[in-house]
Coordinates of C-alpha atoms in Angstrom, one line a residue:
M3 CA -7.6 26.4 -19.1
N4 CA -11.6 26.2 -18.0
L5 CA -11.5 23.9 -14.7
T6 CA -14.4 24.9 -13.2
P7 CA -17.4 23.1 -12.2
E8 CA -19.1 24.8 -14.5
S9 CA -16.9 23.2 -17.8
K10 CA -19.0 20.8 -19.6
V11 CA -17.1 17.7 -20.0
L12 CA -18.0 14.6 -22.2
I13 CA -16.7 10.8 -21.9
Q14 CA -15.8 9.6 -25.7
G15 CA -15.9 5.8 -25.2
F16 CA -16.5 2.9 -22.0
C17 CA -14.2 0.6 -22.2
E18 CA -12.0 -0.6 -19.8
F19 CA -10.4 2.2 -18.8
I20 CA -12.9 3.8 -17.1
S21 CA -16.1 2.4 -15.1
S22 CA -19.6 3.4 -13.9
T23 CA -17.5 3.8 -10.3
H24 CA -15.5 6.3 -11.4
V25 CA -18.1 8.1 -13.2
A26 CA -20.5 8.7 -10.3
Q27 CA -16.8 10.1 -8.2
M28 CA -17.0 12.7 -11.0
K29 CA -20.8 13.8 -10.5
A30 CA -20.5 13.4 -7.2
Y31 CA -17.5 15.6 -7.2
G32 CA -19.7 17.8 -8.9
T33 CA -18.5 17.7 -12.4
N34 CA -20.3 18.6 -15.0
L35 CA -20.5 15.4 -16.6
V36 CA -22.8 16.4 -19.7
A37 CA -22.9 13.2 -22.1
G38 CA -21.4 10.2 -23.3
V39 CA -19.9 9.3 -26.9
N40 CA -20.2 5.8 -28.0
P41 CA -21.0 5.1 -32.3
G42 CA -23.9 2.5 -32.2
C43 CA -25.1 3.3 -28.7
G44 CA -26.8 6.7 -29.6
G45 CA -30.2 6.9 -27.9
Q46 CA -29.3 5.1 -24.7
E47 CA -28.3 5.7 -21.1
L48 CA -24.8 4.8 -20.1
H49 CA -23.9 5.3 -16.3
G50 CA -26.1 7.2 -16.1
L51 CA -25.4 9.4 -19.1
P52 CA -27.3 10.3 -21.8
V53 CA -25.2 8.7 -24.8
F54 CA -25.0 9.8 -28.5
D55 CA -23.1 8.3 -31.9
L56 CA -21.5 11.6 -32.3
V57 CA -19.5 14.1 -30.8
E58 CA -21.4 17.2 -33.0
E59 CA -24.5 16.0 -32.0
V60 CA -23.6 15.8 -28.4
I61 CA -23.3 20.0 -28.9
E62 CA -26.3 20.5 -30.9
Q63 CA -28.1 19.9 -27.3
F64 CA -25.6 21.0 -25.2
G65 CA -23.9 24.1 -26.5
A66 CA -20.1 23.9 -26.6
I67 CA -18.4 21.6 -25.0
D68 CA -15.0 22.7 -22.4
T69 CA -13.6 19.1 -21.9
T70 CA -13.5 15.8 -23.6
I71 CA -12.6 12.4 -21.6
I72 CA -11.5 10.0 -24.2
C73 CA -11.8 5.9 -22.4
V74 CA -12.1 4.6 -26.2
D75 CA -9.6 1.4 -27.6
P76 CA -5.9 2.4 -28.1
Y77 CA -6.0 2.4 -32.1
D78 CA -9.3 4.6 -32.0
V79 CA -7.9 7.2 -30.2
L80 CA -6.4 9.3 -33.2
D81 CA -10.1 9.4 -34.5
A82 CA -12.3 10.1 -30.8
A83 CA -9.5 13.1 -30.4
L84 CA -10.1 15.0 -33.9
E85 CA -13.4 14.3 -33.7
A86 CA -13.3 16.2 -30.7
I87 CA -11.0 19.1 -31.9
A88 CA -12.9 19.4 -34.9
S89 CA -16.1 20.2 -32.8
N90 CA -14.1 22.7 -31.0
I91 CA -13.4 21.1 -28.1
R92 CA -10.0 22.4 -26.2
Q93 CA -9.7 20.4 -23.5
I94 CA -8.5 16.6 -24.0
I95 CA -8.2 13.9 -21.6
I96 CA -6.6 10.5 -22.8
I97 CA -7.5 8.0 -19.7
T98 CA -6.2 5.3 -22.7
A99 CA -3.0 3.5 -22.1
G100 CA -0.8 2.1 -25.2
V101 CA -1.5 5.0 -28.0
P102 CA 0.2 3.9 -30.9
P103 CA 3.0 7.0 -31.0
L104 CA 2.7 7.6 -34.8
D105 CA -1.3 8.1 -33.9
M106 CA 0.0 10.9 -31.3
V107 CA 2.3 12.2 -33.9
Q108 CA -0.3 13.1 -35.6
L109 CA -2.7 14.0 -33.5
L110 CA 0.2 16.8 -31.6
R111 CA 0.6 18.1 -34.6
K112 CA -3.4 19.0 -35.3
A113 CA -4.1 19.5 -31.5
E114 CA -0.9 22.2 -31.4
A115 CA -2.7 24.2 -35.0
C116 CA -5.8 24.3 -33.2
E117 CA -4.3 25.4 -29.5
T118 CA -5.7 22.4 -27.9
L119 CA -4.1 21.1 -24.8
V120 CA -3.7 17.1 -24.6
I121 CA -3.2 15.4 -21.4
G122 CA -2.0 11.9 -21.6
P123 CA -2.3 9.2 -22.9
N124 CA -2.0 6.6 -20.2
S125 CA -3.6 9.4 -17.6
P126 CA -5.7 9.6 -14.6
G127 CA -6.5 12.8 -15.3
I128 CA -6.8 16.2 -13.9
I129 CA -7.9 17.1 -9.9
V130 CA -9.0 20.9 -8.9
P131 CA -9.5 19.7 -4.9
G132 CA -13.2 20.9 -4.0
K133 CA -14.2 22.4 -7.3
I134 CA -13.7 19.6 -10.4
L135 CA -12.7 16.6 -11.1
L136 CA -11.9 14.9 -14.4
G137 CA -10.8 11.2 -14.6
T138 CA -10.1 8.3 -12.0
Q139 CA -8.1 9.9 -9.7
P140 CA -9.6 9.0 -6.5
S141 CA -10.8 12.5 -5.0
E142 CA -10.9 11.0 -1.4
F143 CA -7.0 11.3 -1.3
Y144 CA -6.9 15.6 -1.7
T145 CA -8.1 17.9 -0.3
P146 CA -8.6 21.9 -1.2
G147 CA -5.0 23.8 -1.0
S148 CA -1.6 25.8 -2.9
V149 CA 0.7 22.8 -3.4
G150 CA 0.4 21.9 -7.0
I151 CA 1.1 18.4 -8.3
V152 CA 2.5 18.0 -11.7
S153 CA 3.7 13.7 -12.6
R154 CA 3.8 11.0 -14.7
S155 CA 3.1 8.2 -12.6
S156 CA -0.4 7.5 -11.8
T157 CA -0.8 5.6 -8.9
L158 CA 2.2 7.5 -7.0
T159 CA -0.1 11.2 -8.0
Y160 CA -2.4 10.2 -5.0
E161 CA -0.5 8.6 -3.2
I162 CA 2.1 12.1 -2.5
A163 CA -1.6 13.5 -2.3
Y164 CA -2.6 11.7 0.4
E165 CA 0.6 12.0 2.1
L166 CA -0.1 16.3 1.5
T167 CA -3.1 15.8 2.6
K168 CA -2.6 13.8 6.4
A169 CA 0.5 16.3 6.9
G170 CA -2.2 19.5 6.4
L171 CA -1.0 20.7 3.5
G172 CA -3.6 20.8 0.8
Q173 CA -3.2 21.3 -3.1
S174 CA -4.7 23.5 -5.7
I175 CA -4.1 21.4 -9.1
S176 CA -2.9 17.6 -9.2
V177 CA -2.5 16.4 -13.3
S178 CA -0.7 13.3 -14.3
I179 CA 0.6 14.0 -17.5
G180 CA 0.6 10.5 -18.4
S181 CA 3.3 7.8 -19.0
D182 CA 3.1 6.1 -22.5
A183 CA 6.1 7.0 -25.3
I184 CA 4.9 10.2 -26.5
V185 CA 2.4 12.6 -24.4
G186 CA 0.8 15.5 -24.9
S187 CA 1.7 18.0 -22.6
S188 CA 4.8 18.4 -21.2
F189 CA 6.6 19.4 -17.5
L190 CA 7.1 22.1 -18.8
Q191 CA 4.0 23.5 -19.8
W192 CA 2.2 22.1 -16.8
L193 CA 5.0 24.2 -14.7
Q194 CA 4.2 27.3 -16.4
I195 CA 0.9 27.0 -15.5
L196 CA 1.3 26.0 -12.2
D197 CA 3.9 29.2 -12.1
E198 CA 1.0 31.5 -12.8
D199 CA -1.8 30.0 -11.2
E200 CA -2.8 32.1 -8.3
T201 CA -4.0 29.7 -6.0
T202 CA -1.1 27.5 -6.1
Q203 CA 2.2 28.6 -3.6
A204 CA 4.7 25.4 -4.2
I205 CA 5.0 22.6 -6.7
V206 CA 5.6 18.7 -6.5
L207 CA 7.5 17.2 -9.7
V208 CA 7.0 13.6 -9.9
G209 CA 9.1 12.0 -12.4
Q210 CA 10.4 8.0 -13.1
P211 CA 12.7 6.6 -14.8
G212 CA 12.8 6.8 -19.0
G213 CA 13.6 9.8 -21.5
G214 CA 14.6 13.1 -20.8
S215 CA 11.6 15.1 -19.8
E216 CA 12.8 15.1 -16.0
E217 CA 16.1 16.6 -17.0
A218 CA 14.1 19.3 -19.4
A219 CA 12.0 19.8 -16.2
A220 CA 15.4 20.5 -14.1
R221 CA 16.8 23.5 -16.5
Y222 CA 14.0 25.2 -17.2
I223 CA 12.9 25.4 -13.2
T224 CA 16.3 27.0 -13.3
E225 CA 15.2 29.6 -15.9
A226 CA 11.7 30.1 -15.5
I227 CA 10.1 28.7 -12.5
D228 CA 9.6 31.4 -9.0
K229 CA 7.9 29.2 -6.8
P230 CA 9.5 26.7 -4.8
V231 CA 9.5 23.1 -6.4
I232 CA 10.1 19.6 -5.0
A233 CA 11.1 16.6 -6.9
Y234 CA 10.1 12.7 -6.2
I235 CA 11.7 10.1 -9.0
A236 CA 10.8 6.8 -8.5
G237 CA 12.9 3.9 -9.8
R238 CA 15.8 4.8 -7.9
Q239 CA 16.6 1.0 -7.8
A240 CA 15.4 0.0 -11.1
P241 CA 18.2 -2.1 -12.7
P242 CA 20.6 -0.1 -15.3
G243 CA 19.7 -0.7 -18.7
K244 CA 16.1 -2.0 -18.5
T245 CA 13.2 0.3 -19.2
W246 CA 9.8 1.1 -17.7
R247 CA 7.2 -0.8 -20.1
Q248 CA 4.6 2.1 -19.2
T249 CA 7.1 4.7 -20.5
G250 CA 7.9 3.1 -23.9
T251 CA 11.5 4.6 -24.0
L252 CA 13.4 1.7 -25.6
A253 CA 13.7 3.6 -29.1
T254 CA 15.0 6.7 -27.5
V255 CA 17.6 5.0 -25.7
I256 CA 19.2 4.0 -28.8
G257 CA 23.3 5.8 -29.4
R258 CA 22.4 7.6 -26.3
D259 CA 24.6 8.5 -23.1
P260 CA 24.4 5.1 -21.6
N261 CA 23.4 7.0 -18.3
F262 CA 20.3 8.9 -20.5
G263 CA 16.9 8.4 -18.9
T264 CA 18.0 6.6 -15.9
A265 CA 17.4 7.8 -12.0
Q266 CA 20.4 8.8 -11.5
S267 CA 20.1 11.2 -15.0
K268 CA 17.3 12.8 -13.2
L269 CA 18.5 13.0 -9.7
A270 CA 21.4 14.7 -10.6
A271 CA 19.3 17.5 -12.6
F272 CA 17.5 18.3 -10.3
K273 CA 21.0 18.4 -7.2
E274 CA 22.4 20.8 -10.4
A275 CA 19.8 23.3 -10.7
E276 CA 19.4 23.4 -6.4
V277 CA 16.0 21.7 -6.9
P278 CA 15.4 19.3 -3.1
V279 CA 14.6 15.5 -4.6
A280 CA 12.6 13.8 -1.4
E281 CA 14.2 10.2 -0.7
R282 CA 10.4 8.9 -0.4
P283 CA 7.0 9.8 -0.7
S284 CA 6.5 10.7 3.3
Q285 CA 9.2 13.1 3.3
I286 CA 7.8 15.6 0.4
P287 CA 5.5 17.4 3.3
E288 CA 9.1 17.9 5.4
L289 CA 11.0 19.4 2.2
L290 CA 7.8 21.6 1.3
R291 CA 7.6 23.3 4.5
K292 CA 10.7 24.0 4.7
E293 CA 11.1 25.6 1.2
I294 CA 7.4 27.2 1.7
N295 CA 8.7 28.9 5.5

């Protein structure tokens, strides 16, 4: 991974998922945004960035690109991501929500073959506080420190960061893996990344109803993670049998245990793994201090 202020960053697309405010915030934070790609708009300037028709044109002018932030229409995400991979961009953040699941299957097969890290879809991106902002997370909620955050949620990610900041607990890396039906990188991958990261001392994992990724994470924490982990599961009061629209998990519950994907199932998994679970975001700093001390 290359998450430094020197990393060259590209934005593909300028649709509803990103605004001039987000672009300005990334620039103000020191992110090295070099250009945008918007087919048909080559030669123009949007949000203070030179715009090209093709990714390869950006690379011809600026050299190798480390990360692309994709903000195109959901049905154009696959083409945009494949274009990035073909141009040897190995970190892809998909802000766009509602990407067709079969498109994601195709993309992830290609990404795995090319050793490309995909974050999202439906993700506000990554922030390394004090160093780089990639996406739409509000940087004012963060402060540099040693707590890593990995989340399926968007707004809860930075709500929890704000609770940590208020309590004097800075953050090392914060990432939302996204909450579409199929996403790129998983809880397991990011738990491993944070466990190996020298600046991270403890990890906060934020889950929500739908799917089985939190249950898999709980097992993985028991088997492979050495650093302390605190969990928080949103939606505890969600009615049984209901799925959160943005998680797109209806198909995954057919033929499974009735408890599959519920908040209760996830809470039980973390209890079995002896991972402390906060009842509310404001309780997370207190639990972290107990684990760190």
